[in-house]
Coordinates of C-alpha atoms and ligand atoms in Angstrom, one line a residue:
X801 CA 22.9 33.8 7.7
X802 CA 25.5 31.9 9.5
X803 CA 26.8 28.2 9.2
X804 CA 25.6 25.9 12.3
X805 CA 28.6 23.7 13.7
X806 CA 27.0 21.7 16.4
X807 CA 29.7 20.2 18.9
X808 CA 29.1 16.9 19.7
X809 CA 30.4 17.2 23.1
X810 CA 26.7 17.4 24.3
X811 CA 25.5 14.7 21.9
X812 CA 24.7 11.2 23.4
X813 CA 27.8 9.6 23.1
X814 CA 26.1 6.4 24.2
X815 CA 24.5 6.9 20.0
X816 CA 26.4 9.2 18.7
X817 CA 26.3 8.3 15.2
X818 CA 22.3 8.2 15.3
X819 CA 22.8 12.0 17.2
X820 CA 25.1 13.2 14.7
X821 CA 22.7 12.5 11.8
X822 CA 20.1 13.6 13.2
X823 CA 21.1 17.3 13.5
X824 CA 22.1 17.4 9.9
X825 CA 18.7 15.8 8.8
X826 CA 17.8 18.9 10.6
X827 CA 19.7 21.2 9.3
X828 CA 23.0 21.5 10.5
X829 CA 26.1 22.5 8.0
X830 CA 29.3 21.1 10.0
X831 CA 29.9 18.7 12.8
X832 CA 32.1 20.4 15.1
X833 CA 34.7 17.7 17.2
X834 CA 36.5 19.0 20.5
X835 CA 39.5 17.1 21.6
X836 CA 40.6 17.6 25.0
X837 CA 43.6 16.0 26.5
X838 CA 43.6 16.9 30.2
X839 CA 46.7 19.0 30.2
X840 CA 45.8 22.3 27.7
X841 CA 42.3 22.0 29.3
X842 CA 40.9 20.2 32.6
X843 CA 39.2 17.8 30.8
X844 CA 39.8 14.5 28.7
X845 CA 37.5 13.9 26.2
X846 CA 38.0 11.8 22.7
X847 CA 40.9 10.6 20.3
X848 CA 41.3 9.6 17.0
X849 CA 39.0 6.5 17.0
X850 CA 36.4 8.7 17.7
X851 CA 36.7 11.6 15.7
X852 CA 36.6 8.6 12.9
X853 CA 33.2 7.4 13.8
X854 CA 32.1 11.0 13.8
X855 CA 33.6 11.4 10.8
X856 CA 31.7 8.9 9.5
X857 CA 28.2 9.9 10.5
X858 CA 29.4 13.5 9.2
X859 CA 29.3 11.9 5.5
X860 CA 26.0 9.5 6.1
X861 CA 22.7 9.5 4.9
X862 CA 24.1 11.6 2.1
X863 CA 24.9 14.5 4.0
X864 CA 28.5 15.4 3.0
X865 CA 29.6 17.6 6.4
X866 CA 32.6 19.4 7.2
X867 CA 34.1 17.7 10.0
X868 CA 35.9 20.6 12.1
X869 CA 38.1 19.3 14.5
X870 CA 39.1 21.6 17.4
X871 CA 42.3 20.7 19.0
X872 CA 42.1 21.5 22.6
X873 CA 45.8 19.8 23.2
X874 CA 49.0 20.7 23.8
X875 CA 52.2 19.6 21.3
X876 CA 49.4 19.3 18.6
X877 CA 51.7 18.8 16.0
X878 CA 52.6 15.5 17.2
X879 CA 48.8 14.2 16.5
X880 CA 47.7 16.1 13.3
X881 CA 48.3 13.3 11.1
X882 CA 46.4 11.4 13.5
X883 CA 43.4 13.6 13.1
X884 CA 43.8 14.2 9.9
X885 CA 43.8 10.3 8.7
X886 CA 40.8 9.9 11.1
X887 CA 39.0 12.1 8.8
X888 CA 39.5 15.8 10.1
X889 CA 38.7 18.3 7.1
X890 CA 39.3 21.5 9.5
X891 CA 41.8 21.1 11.7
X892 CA 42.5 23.9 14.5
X893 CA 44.8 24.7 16.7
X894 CA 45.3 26.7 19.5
X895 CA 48.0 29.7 19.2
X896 CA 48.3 29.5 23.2
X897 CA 49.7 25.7 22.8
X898 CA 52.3 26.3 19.6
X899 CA 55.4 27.6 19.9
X900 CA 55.8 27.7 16.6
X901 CA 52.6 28.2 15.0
X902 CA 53.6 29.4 11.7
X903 CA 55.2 26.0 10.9
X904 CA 52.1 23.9 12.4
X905 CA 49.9 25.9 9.9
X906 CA 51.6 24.9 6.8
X907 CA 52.0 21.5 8.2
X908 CA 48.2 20.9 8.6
X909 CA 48.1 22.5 4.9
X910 CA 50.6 19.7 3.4
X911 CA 48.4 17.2 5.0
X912 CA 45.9 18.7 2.5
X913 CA 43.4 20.1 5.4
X914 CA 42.3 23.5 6.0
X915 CA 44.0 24.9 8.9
X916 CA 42.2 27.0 11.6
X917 CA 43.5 29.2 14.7
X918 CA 41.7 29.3 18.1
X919 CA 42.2 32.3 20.7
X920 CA 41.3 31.7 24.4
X921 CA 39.5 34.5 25.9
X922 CA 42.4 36.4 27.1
X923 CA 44.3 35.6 23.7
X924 CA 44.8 39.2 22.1
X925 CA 44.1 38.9 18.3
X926 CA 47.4 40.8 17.6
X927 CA 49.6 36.9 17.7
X928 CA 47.7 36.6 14.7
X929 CA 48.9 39.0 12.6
X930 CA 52.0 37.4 10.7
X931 CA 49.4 33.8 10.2
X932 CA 46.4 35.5 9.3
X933 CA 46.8 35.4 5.6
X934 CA 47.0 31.9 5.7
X935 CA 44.5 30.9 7.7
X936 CA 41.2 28.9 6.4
X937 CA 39.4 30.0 9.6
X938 CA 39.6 32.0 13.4
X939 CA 38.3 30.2 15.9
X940 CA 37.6 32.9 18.3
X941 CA 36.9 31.4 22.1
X942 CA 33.9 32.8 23.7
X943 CA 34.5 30.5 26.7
X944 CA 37.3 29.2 28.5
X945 CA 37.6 26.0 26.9
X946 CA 37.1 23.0 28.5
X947 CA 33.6 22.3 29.1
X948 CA 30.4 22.9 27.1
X949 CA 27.0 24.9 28.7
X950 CA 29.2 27.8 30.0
X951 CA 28.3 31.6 29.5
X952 CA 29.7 33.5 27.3
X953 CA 32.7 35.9 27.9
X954 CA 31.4 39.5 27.0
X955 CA 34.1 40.7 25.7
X956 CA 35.2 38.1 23.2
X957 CA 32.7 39.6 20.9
X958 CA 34.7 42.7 20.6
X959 CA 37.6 40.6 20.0
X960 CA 35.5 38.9 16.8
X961 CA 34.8 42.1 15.4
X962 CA 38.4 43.4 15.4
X963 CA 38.8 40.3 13.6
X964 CA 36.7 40.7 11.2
X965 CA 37.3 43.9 10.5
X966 CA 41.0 43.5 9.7
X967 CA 39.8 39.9 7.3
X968 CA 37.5 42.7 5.7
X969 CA 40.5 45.5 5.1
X970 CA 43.0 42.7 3.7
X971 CA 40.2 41.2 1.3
X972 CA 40.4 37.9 2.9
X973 CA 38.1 34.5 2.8
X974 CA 39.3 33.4 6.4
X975 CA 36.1 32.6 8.2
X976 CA 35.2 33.3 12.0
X977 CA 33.9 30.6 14.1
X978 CA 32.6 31.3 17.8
X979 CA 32.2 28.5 20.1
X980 CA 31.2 28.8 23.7
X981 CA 27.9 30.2 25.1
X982 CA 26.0 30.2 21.8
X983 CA 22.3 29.7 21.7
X984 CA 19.1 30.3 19.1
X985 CA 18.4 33.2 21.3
X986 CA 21.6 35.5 21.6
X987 CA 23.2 34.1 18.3
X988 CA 22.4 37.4 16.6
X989 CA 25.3 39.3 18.8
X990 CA 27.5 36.8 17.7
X991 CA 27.1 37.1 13.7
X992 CA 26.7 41.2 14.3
X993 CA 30.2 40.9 16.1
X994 CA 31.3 39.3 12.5
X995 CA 31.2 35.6 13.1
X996 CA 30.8 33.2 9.8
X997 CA 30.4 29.9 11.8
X998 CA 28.3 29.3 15.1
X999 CA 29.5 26.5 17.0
X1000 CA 26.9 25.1 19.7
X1001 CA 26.3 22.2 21.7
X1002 CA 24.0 22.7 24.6
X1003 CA 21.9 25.4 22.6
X1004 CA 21.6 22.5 19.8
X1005 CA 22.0 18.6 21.4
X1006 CA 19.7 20.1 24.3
X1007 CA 17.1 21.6 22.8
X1008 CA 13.6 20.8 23.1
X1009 CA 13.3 21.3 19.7
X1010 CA 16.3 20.8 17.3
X1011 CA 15.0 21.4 14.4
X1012 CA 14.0 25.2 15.2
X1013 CA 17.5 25.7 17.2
X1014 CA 19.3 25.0 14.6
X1015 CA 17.2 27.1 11.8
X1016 CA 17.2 30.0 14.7
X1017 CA 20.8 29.8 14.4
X1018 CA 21.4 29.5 11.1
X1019 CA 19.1 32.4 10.2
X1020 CA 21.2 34.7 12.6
Ligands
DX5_2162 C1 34.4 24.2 24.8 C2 34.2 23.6 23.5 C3 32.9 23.9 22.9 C4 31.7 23.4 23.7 C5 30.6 24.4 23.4 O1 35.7 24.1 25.3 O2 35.2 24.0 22.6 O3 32.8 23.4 21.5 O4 31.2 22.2 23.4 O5 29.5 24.1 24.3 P1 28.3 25.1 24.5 O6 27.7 25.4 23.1 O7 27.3 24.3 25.3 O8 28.8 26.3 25.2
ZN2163 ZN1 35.0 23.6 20.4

């Protein structure tokens, strides 16, 4: 059993409240937010205005979702209080773009959010080890970030289970998201490799049928 985060990245931006309600009528546990700012990544995507409307449609029609914001930026420290009073709940980071990642950990704590850590494909899961105690959740890259309906990286999988593994041996709750490349069909490998949290856009916003991609996925 996983949890299904879809990213509204491949949601209909044109109604994205309607699109963002939709997949939790139909199932869907968080609603996963990628901010990209066209320096960390190639691409430019949203701010806080409209992490706030998603925010909003994450906690209508009585659904009460997690909104998991995934900070694809560099200097995020200067825009966490941003994202956070936009309505943020999980906010991650990349350990590539913080110098000092210990200190933007506890300040996304004091802002009374959970804090999360994302790896890029190449990231070894060793920069982790002095945070990892106090870490809410991995984010572990199974793309390059930047753009969603990629394929995913092979061996990010093997970097999940390492993960995992060492979360297991210290008795920890820190969860593992995957994001990048994830579909009803192949999301098996990625809970196998130890992942808690499925993050998909293509395999959820552009699926024929919704409903059964996101059950698929969350029965994996
Ligand atoms: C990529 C983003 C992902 C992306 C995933 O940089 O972090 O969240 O939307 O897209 P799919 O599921 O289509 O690979
Ligand atoms: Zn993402």
């Amino acid at each position: 059993m996983a949890l299904v985060a879809p990213s509204i990245l491949s949601a209909d931006f044109g109604r994205l409240h309607d699109d963002i309600v939709d997949v939790l009528d139909r199932g869907a546990h968080w609603v996963h937010v990628d901010v990209m700012d066209g320096r960390f990544v190639p691409n430019i995507t949203i701010g806080p205005v409209v992490v706030a409307a998603a925010a909003r449609a994450a906690k209508a029609n009585g659904h009460n979702a997690l909104v998991d914001v995934h900070l694809m930026i560099v200097e995020p420290d200067r825009y966490l209080q941003d994202f956070r009073d936009a309505g943020a709940e999980m906010l991650t980071v990349h350990a590539e773009a913080c110098t000092h990642l210990h200190r933007t950990i506890q300040a996304t704590k004091a802002m009374g959010a959970k804090a999360g850590v994302s790896l890029n494909p190449h990231t070894h899961e060793s920069c982790l080890d002095y945070v990892l105690d106090d870490l809410d959740m991995v984010l572990v890259m199974t793309v390059n970030p930047g753009f969603g309906g990629q394929s995913l990286v092979e061996s990010a999988l093997r970097k999940s289970e390492k993960i995992r593994a060492e979360i297991e041996r210290r008795g920890l709750k820190t969860l593992i998201e995957v994001d990048g490349g994830v579909k009803a069909d192949n999301a098996k490998r990625f809970t196998d490799a130890g992942a808690h949290v499925l993050v998909s856009g293509s395999g959820v916003f552009g699926a024929k049928d919704r409903t059964a991609a996101i059950r698929a996925l969350a029965a994996s």
